[in-house]
XYZ file of C-alpha atoms in Angstrom:
447
model
C 16.370 -13.280 22.660
C 17.296 -11.674 25.974
C 16.684 -14.928 27.846
C 18.851 -16.865 25.386
C 21.572 -14.256 25.845
C 21.371 -14.660 29.641
C 21.479 -18.432 29.328
C 24.623 -18.436 27.180
C 26.569 -15.416 28.430
C 25.368 -14.244 31.831
C 27.189 -15.571 34.896
C 23.982 -15.460 36.929
C 21.935 -17.228 34.253
C 18.408 -16.327 33.198
C 16.943 -13.448 35.167
C 13.476 -14.935 35.561
C 11.691 -17.165 38.101
C 12.585 -20.828 37.779
C 8.986 -21.746 36.894
C 8.442 -18.929 34.372
C 7.042 -20.363 31.091
C 9.517 -18.465 28.895
C 12.461 -19.589 31.012
C 11.286 -23.187 30.867
C 10.877 -22.928 27.091
C 14.437 -21.640 26.637
C 16.025 -24.092 29.078
C 14.368 -26.993 27.297
C 16.812 -26.307 24.443
C 19.816 -25.481 26.622
C 21.999 -28.333 25.370
C 21.312 -27.588 21.719
C 21.908 -23.840 22.103
C 25.211 -24.368 23.899
C 26.280 -26.934 21.292
C 25.602 -24.466 18.452
C 27.542 -21.734 20.241
C 30.496 -24.108 20.692
C 30.431 -25.043 17.005
C 30.413 -21.366 16.044
C 33.411 -20.710 18.284
C 35.404 -23.716 17.014
C 34.700 -22.886 13.347
C 36.467 -19.592 13.967
C 39.373 -21.240 15.837
C 38.573 -19.425 19.075
C 39.481 -21.034 22.388
C 37.189 -18.793 24.462
C 34.039 -16.742 24.102
C 36.070 -13.575 24.569
C 38.222 -14.498 21.576
C 35.065 -15.119 19.571
C 33.666 -11.688 20.458
C 36.971 -10.022 19.533
C 37.178 -11.821 16.204
C 33.611 -10.944 15.225
C 34.093 -7.249 15.975
C 37.649 -6.818 14.680
C 38.505 -4.972 11.464
C 38.237 -7.156 8.399
C 35.708 -9.525 9.904
C 32.250 -9.985 8.479
C 29.850 -8.311 10.879
C 26.232 -9.379 10.562
C 25.247 -6.104 12.180
C 27.036 -3.678 9.857
C 23.806 -1.948 8.869
C 23.417 -0.707 12.429
C 26.731 1.142 12.183
C 25.625 3.633 9.546
C 22.660 5.793 8.632
C 21.735 7.358 5.308
C 20.998 11.073 5.019
C 19.422 12.697 1.962
C 19.960 16.372 1.247
C 16.719 18.202 0.523
C 17.905 20.265 -2.420
C 14.724 22.318 -2.502
C 16.306 24.116 0.465
C 20.004 23.329 0.529
C 22.835 21.579 -1.300
C 25.223 18.730 -0.558
C 28.203 21.080 -0.527
C 26.488 23.436 1.893
C 25.697 20.646 4.354
C 29.154 19.087 4.147
C 30.597 22.478 5.091
C 28.166 23.022 7.973
C 26.171 20.167 9.512
C 28.773 17.504 8.706
C 31.915 19.633 8.871
C 33.313 17.482 11.727
C 33.362 14.421 9.480
C 36.016 13.594 6.892
C 35.328 12.042 3.515
C 35.692 8.260 3.272
C 37.059 6.589 0.179
C 34.516 3.785 0.291
C 31.513 2.715 2.316
C 33.236 -0.221 4.005
C 35.515 2.088 5.981
C 32.462 3.318 7.905
C 31.702 -0.234 9.002
C 35.062 -0.582 10.718
C 35.784 2.899 12.061
C 36.132 3.380 15.792
C 33.763 5.512 17.867
C 36.254 8.384 18.032
C 36.558 8.507 14.234
C 34.097 10.294 11.999
C 33.723 9.832 8.261
C 31.012 10.271 5.682
C 30.564 8.553 2.349
C 28.958 10.186 -0.706
C 26.808 7.621 -2.456
C 27.564 6.779 -6.077
C 24.040 5.666 -7.032
C 21.710 8.312 -5.609
C 22.642 12.009 -5.906
C 22.755 14.119 -2.730
C 22.827 11.072 -0.454
C 25.504 10.333 2.149
C 26.201 7.634 4.714
C 27.369 8.698 8.171
C 28.109 6.869 11.427
C 25.022 6.077 13.484
C 26.818 7.618 16.449
C 26.419 11.016 14.740
C 23.040 12.288 15.964
C 21.836 14.311 12.997
C 18.380 14.734 14.571
C 19.848 17.341 16.929
C 21.052 19.512 14.051
C 19.405 22.714 12.834
C 19.396 21.306 9.303
C 17.259 18.347 10.385
C 14.812 20.546 12.291
C 14.456 22.784 9.234
C 13.893 19.904 6.840
C 17.128 20.531 4.969
C 18.303 16.949 5.548
C 16.162 13.803 5.714
C 16.960 10.445 7.273
C 16.117 7.985 4.507
C 17.596 4.592 3.708
C 19.414 4.368 0.402
C 17.111 1.624 -0.877
C 14.073 3.788 -0.114
C 15.471 6.429 -2.494
C 15.377 4.047 -5.466
C 11.641 4.362 -6.343
C 11.436 8.150 -6.706
C 14.770 8.376 -8.523
C 13.812 5.576 -10.917
C 10.377 7.112 -11.558
C 11.486 10.619 -12.496
C 15.091 10.420 -13.640
C 15.318 7.386 -15.913
C 16.468 8.507 -19.399
C 13.597 6.768 -21.190
C 11.473 9.723 -22.326
C 7.972 9.946 -20.916
C 5.870 13.106 -20.750
C 5.370 14.139 -17.115
C 1.999 15.418 -16.004
C 0.839 14.958 -12.437
C 2.635 12.521 -10.143
C 0.593 10.332 -7.785
C 2.190 8.845 -4.673
C -0.404 6.202 -3.866
C 0.655 5.091 -0.364
C 2.523 8.192 0.729
C 3.019 8.223 4.521
C 5.320 8.872 6.253
C 6.490 11.087 3.370
C 10.135 10.287 2.609
C 9.395 9.289 -0.968
C 6.892 12.124 -1.402
C 9.432 14.775 -0.420
C 12.051 13.046 -2.567
C 9.676 13.316 -5.534
C 9.213 17.011 -4.794
C 12.974 17.450 -4.790
C 13.449 15.590 -8.078
C 10.575 16.949 -10.117
C 11.180 19.667 -12.648
C 10.373 23.100 -11.280
C 7.035 23.769 -12.881
C 4.321 26.306 -12.049
C 3.955 26.076 -8.259
C 0.378 27.344 -8.551
C -0.516 23.913 -9.920
C 1.067 21.330 -7.572
C 2.541 18.471 -9.554
C 2.388 15.785 -6.827
C -0.692 14.157 -5.317
C 0.031 12.256 -2.101
C -2.600 9.724 -1.061
C -2.805 8.156 2.416
C -5.735 6.203 3.861
C -4.796 6.176 7.577
C -5.765 9.342 9.459
C -2.872 9.161 11.909
C -0.314 8.521 9.192
C -1.886 11.373 7.227
C -0.894 13.718 10.059
C 2.675 12.428 9.858
C 2.682 12.945 6.090
C 1.365 16.496 6.417
C 4.029 17.347 8.993
C 6.871 15.942 6.927
C 5.757 17.670 3.738
C 5.465 20.976 5.610
C 8.855 20.671 7.335
C 10.517 19.800 4.024
C 8.931 22.898 2.454
C 7.360 20.653 -0.157
C 3.787 21.763 0.469
C 3.962 24.151 -2.473
C 4.439 21.156 -4.782
C 2.281 18.553 -3.016
C -1.479 18.130 -2.692
C -2.367 15.666 0.075
C -5.416 13.410 -0.208
C -5.660 12.450 3.457
C -7.830 9.649 4.837
C -8.207 8.406 1.257
C -7.593 4.862 0.070
C -5.843 4.742 -3.301
C -8.084 1.844 -4.332
C -11.133 4.064 -3.841
C -9.904 6.567 -6.452
C -11.645 6.386 -9.813
C -9.072 6.227 -12.563
C -11.359 8.113 -14.925
C -11.977 10.982 -12.469
C -11.404 14.302 -14.246
C -9.121 15.517 -11.434
C -6.791 12.580 -12.129
C -6.927 12.790 -15.912
C -3.388 14.132 -16.195
C -1.729 11.613 -13.846
C 1.166 10.215 -15.862
C 3.496 8.870 -13.150
C 2.560 6.743 -10.142
C 4.649 5.578 -7.204
C 3.331 2.542 -5.318
C 4.761 1.418 -1.983
C 1.849 -0.562 -0.486
C 1.607 -2.437 2.798
C 4.001 -5.377 2.949
C 5.478 -7.850 5.418
C 8.388 -5.525 6.232
C 10.721 -8.529 6.160
C 13.518 -6.401 4.744
C 13.453 -4.110 7.771
C 13.276 -6.695 10.554
C 16.877 -7.702 9.897
C 17.990 -4.190 10.701
C 16.254 -4.391 14.072
C 17.948 -7.714 14.840
C 14.592 -9.481 15.087
C 14.694 -13.074 13.845
C 12.611 -13.583 10.731
C 11.220 -16.742 9.212
C 13.232 -17.923 6.210
C 10.439 -18.997 3.897
C 11.318 -21.061 0.812
C 11.489 -19.006 -2.374
C 8.758 -21.157 -3.904
C 5.996 -21.374 -1.304
C 4.292 -24.051 -3.390
C 7.099 -26.452 -2.477
C 6.218 -26.264 1.204
C 4.470 -29.076 3.000
C 2.164 -26.595 4.708
C 0.043 -23.638 3.746
C -2.785 -23.128 1.350
C -2.428 -26.435 -0.410
C -2.052 -28.560 2.708
C 0.629 -30.914 3.945
C 2.122 -33.847 2.179
C 1.173 -37.244 3.586
C 3.656 -38.734 5.996
C 5.381 -41.948 5.154
C 4.649 -44.973 7.342
C 6.492 -44.722 10.615
C 7.176 -40.977 10.269
C 4.858 -39.883 13.048
C 7.264 -38.856 15.793
C 6.216 -35.223 15.623
C 6.827 -33.176 18.741
C 4.687 -30.325 20.006
C 7.496 -27.976 18.967
C 7.395 -29.358 15.410
C 3.659 -28.748 15.256
C 4.088 -25.191 16.515
C 6.725 -24.498 13.859
C 4.493 -25.875 11.088
C 1.544 -23.846 12.337
C 3.678 -20.699 12.409
C 4.957 -21.290 8.882
C 1.432 -21.948 7.632
C 0.179 -18.683 9.130
C 3.074 -16.754 7.578
C 2.389 -18.235 4.138
C -1.289 -17.302 4.366
C -0.415 -13.768 5.464
C 2.017 -13.339 2.573
C -0.589 -14.579 0.110
C -3.107 -12.029 1.408
C -0.531 -9.250 1.169
C 0.354 -10.366 -2.349
C -3.320 -10.177 -3.330
C -3.581 -6.619 -2.019
C -0.319 -5.546 -3.637
C -1.359 -6.954 -7.014
C -4.692 -5.158 -6.741
C -2.905 -1.868 -6.067
C -0.617 -2.360 -9.066
C -3.371 -3.333 -11.501
C -5.445 -0.364 -10.311
C -2.504 1.901 -11.175
C -2.354 0.308 -14.655
C -5.938 1.521 -15.244
C -5.133 5.257 -15.091
C -5.687 6.412 -18.699
C -2.820 8.909 -19.006
C -0.302 6.889 -16.960
C 2.923 6.035 -18.763
C 5.351 5.196 -15.931
C 4.748 3.337 -12.660
C 7.171 2.248 -9.938
C 6.264 -0.522 -7.493
C 8.334 -1.124 -4.365
C 8.292 -2.992 -1.047
C 10.579 -3.322 1.960
C 10.140 -7.092 1.705
C 12.587 -9.812 0.708
C 9.901 -12.382 -0.182
C 9.452 -13.322 -3.836
C 5.680 -13.649 -3.451
C 5.446 -9.923 -2.619
C 7.917 -8.848 -5.263
C 8.562 -10.749 -8.486
C 5.366 -12.718 -7.871
C 3.296 -9.526 -7.810
C 5.010 -8.198 -10.942
C 4.270 -11.440 -12.791
C 0.617 -11.601 -11.760
C -0.026 -7.942 -12.497
C 1.475 -8.229 -15.978
C -0.800 -11.196 -16.638
C -3.904 -9.084 -15.938
C -6.240 -7.840 -18.674
C -5.612 -4.192 -17.826
C -1.852 -4.669 -18.264
C -2.197 -6.483 -21.583
C -4.752 -4.055 -23.027
C -2.792 -1.037 -21.809
C 0.502 -2.306 -23.232
C 2.353 -2.286 -19.901
C 5.788 -3.895 -19.556
C 8.772 -3.859 -17.213
C 11.214 -1.000 -17.750
C 14.340 -2.621 -19.164
C 17.641 -2.313 -17.350
C 19.178 -0.281 -20.187
C 16.306 2.223 -19.848
C 16.993 2.903 -16.174
C 18.839 5.913 -14.786
C 22.622 5.190 -14.810
C 23.056 5.087 -11.039
C 20.512 2.278 -10.838
C 21.104 0.484 -14.143
C 24.561 -0.382 -12.783
C 23.105 -1.843 -9.574
C 24.116 -5.512 -9.606
C 21.381 -7.149 -7.525
C 18.493 -8.043 -9.796
C 15.269 -10.060 -9.753
C 15.250 -13.504 -8.212
C 14.355 -16.661 -10.092
C 11.606 -18.708 -8.464
C 8.762 -21.092 -9.083
C 6.426 -18.407 -7.738
C 6.521 -16.431 -10.998
C 7.184 -16.784 -14.690
C 9.075 -13.574 -15.448
C 11.426 -13.685 -18.402
C 15.179 -13.131 -17.895
C 15.041 -9.567 -19.287
C 12.146 -8.777 -16.940
C 14.125 -10.043 -13.944
C 16.987 -7.829 -15.085
C 14.598 -4.904 -14.863
C 13.871 -5.617 -11.189
C 16.153 -4.185 -8.490
C 16.772 -5.890 -5.168
C 18.616 -4.732 -2.075
C 20.024 -7.340 0.278
C 20.412 -6.353 3.938
C 23.440 -8.625 4.387
C 25.658 -7.905 1.372
C 27.713 -4.990 2.701
C 25.854 -2.258 0.800
C 24.407 -0.906 4.051
C 20.769 -0.994 2.953
C 17.628 -2.625 4.217
C 16.031 -5.426 2.229
C 14.087 -3.786 -0.598
C 12.540 -4.409 -4.007
C 11.832 -1.970 -6.845
C 10.402 -2.456 -10.314
C 9.338 0.148 -12.885
C 6.698 -0.278 -15.595
C 6.270 1.683 -18.795
C 4.170 1.578 -21.908
C 4.758 3.030 -25.324
C 3.538 6.581 -25.812
C 1.209 5.408 -28.584
C -0.459 2.863 -26.290
C -0.869 5.457 -23.510
C -2.339 7.981 -25.952
C -4.892 5.522 -27.333
C -5.889 4.399 -23.844
C -6.230 8.001 -22.659
C -8.325 9.057 -25.647
C -10.648 6.050 -25.469
C -10.564 5.898 -21.648
C -10.665 2.106 -22.021
C -8.201 1.186 -19.305
C -10.522 2.075 -16.456
C -12.979 -0.514 -17.736
C -10.601 -3.244 -16.613
C -10.231 -2.055 -13.028
C -12.464 -4.687 -11.447
C -10.447 -7.115 -9.352
C -10.311 -10.526 -10.993
C -8.344 -12.286 -8.266
C -5.148 -14.246 -8.802
C -4.552 -17.354 -10.800
C -1.598 -19.653 -11.192
C -1.846 -19.446 -14.949
C 1.253 -18.389 -16.834
C 1.607 -15.454 -19.196
C 2.065 -15.946 -22.893
């Protein structure tokens, strides 16, 4: 990216030796890159590059980089309150009427926006360094993207009534969602911590422990460090009262890369329609054999990405079906910071088609059962050939788009519930854990 920038905008050109492989690779496409830049400038009626820069950064323009202008801060109400922090840590900022005003404010202006979906969450300019504040050092405020607050809020605050026993955060590090759960849970007997935080990586476990301690959530949280969630036995007596599970397993992170301005591969929504990947390429027509080395590299890259997403999808589905097997579980939230259907709606569809889901009576939490701040969220599940979810099930899925002006990363959240009667029968018979063996994935549809 830096070399392309130098090629197009630097007066001295690319700052690399003339025979450097990367320089040669970029210069091979010099004509095409310059042509695309010219088209972009002319589409916006700009005579010069300077006019183009001014137009893209002026008020009222659509800025592809708006997410980098704000940051989300969650108040840790186990220690403080929104009002207290607005009158202390953020006293230099004035209240904005809407979020968009933060996208266009100048560096010498300072505003905050109180979110309408998630309680005790505000957006502030990225130029405001909250990490230097006493409140941040004391764990009174937490830097956490708005989308990342959806899972915990949906799990514990949706109006659909479900008895709450222990809460299991299955893939807990670095701890934002864990501490959010601690903040949201009802204040029960602190001698019996209500949250179990599981993390398999020893280094990330250290991060989790630090964050929980700083947030003063250690009185509510029991950490299972260096422990893989998939290694937990659902019928273990210590987990018998786990009723709520939060799952945020490893994913491609494709929803975050946009924030870092790193180009990401735009995979088709239905990976089965691709000419590469698991099922191989389509045969070329006669005479269609003028494939360049660059074309082959692109196809190889796409094929590798498809295979990686399929492997991640397998793991994610395994995690979700394992959660379905916990006998006393009645509410589960699954989330990823991915924008790919195969990791999101595709996983939901496959997991619901599993034996453990059918026997346990699991279903998607309907939109009208969700907490008001999230039931009104407009971005819902995406239709695709990679799944067979029904319209009402897609309505139960929440998506965040990194480029729609909401100031979030790309994110996906879906909650699952089962009727109290089904959960009670499964808990008493302890049948659900019998279906925990991984059966793999099939392309078969659900009835």
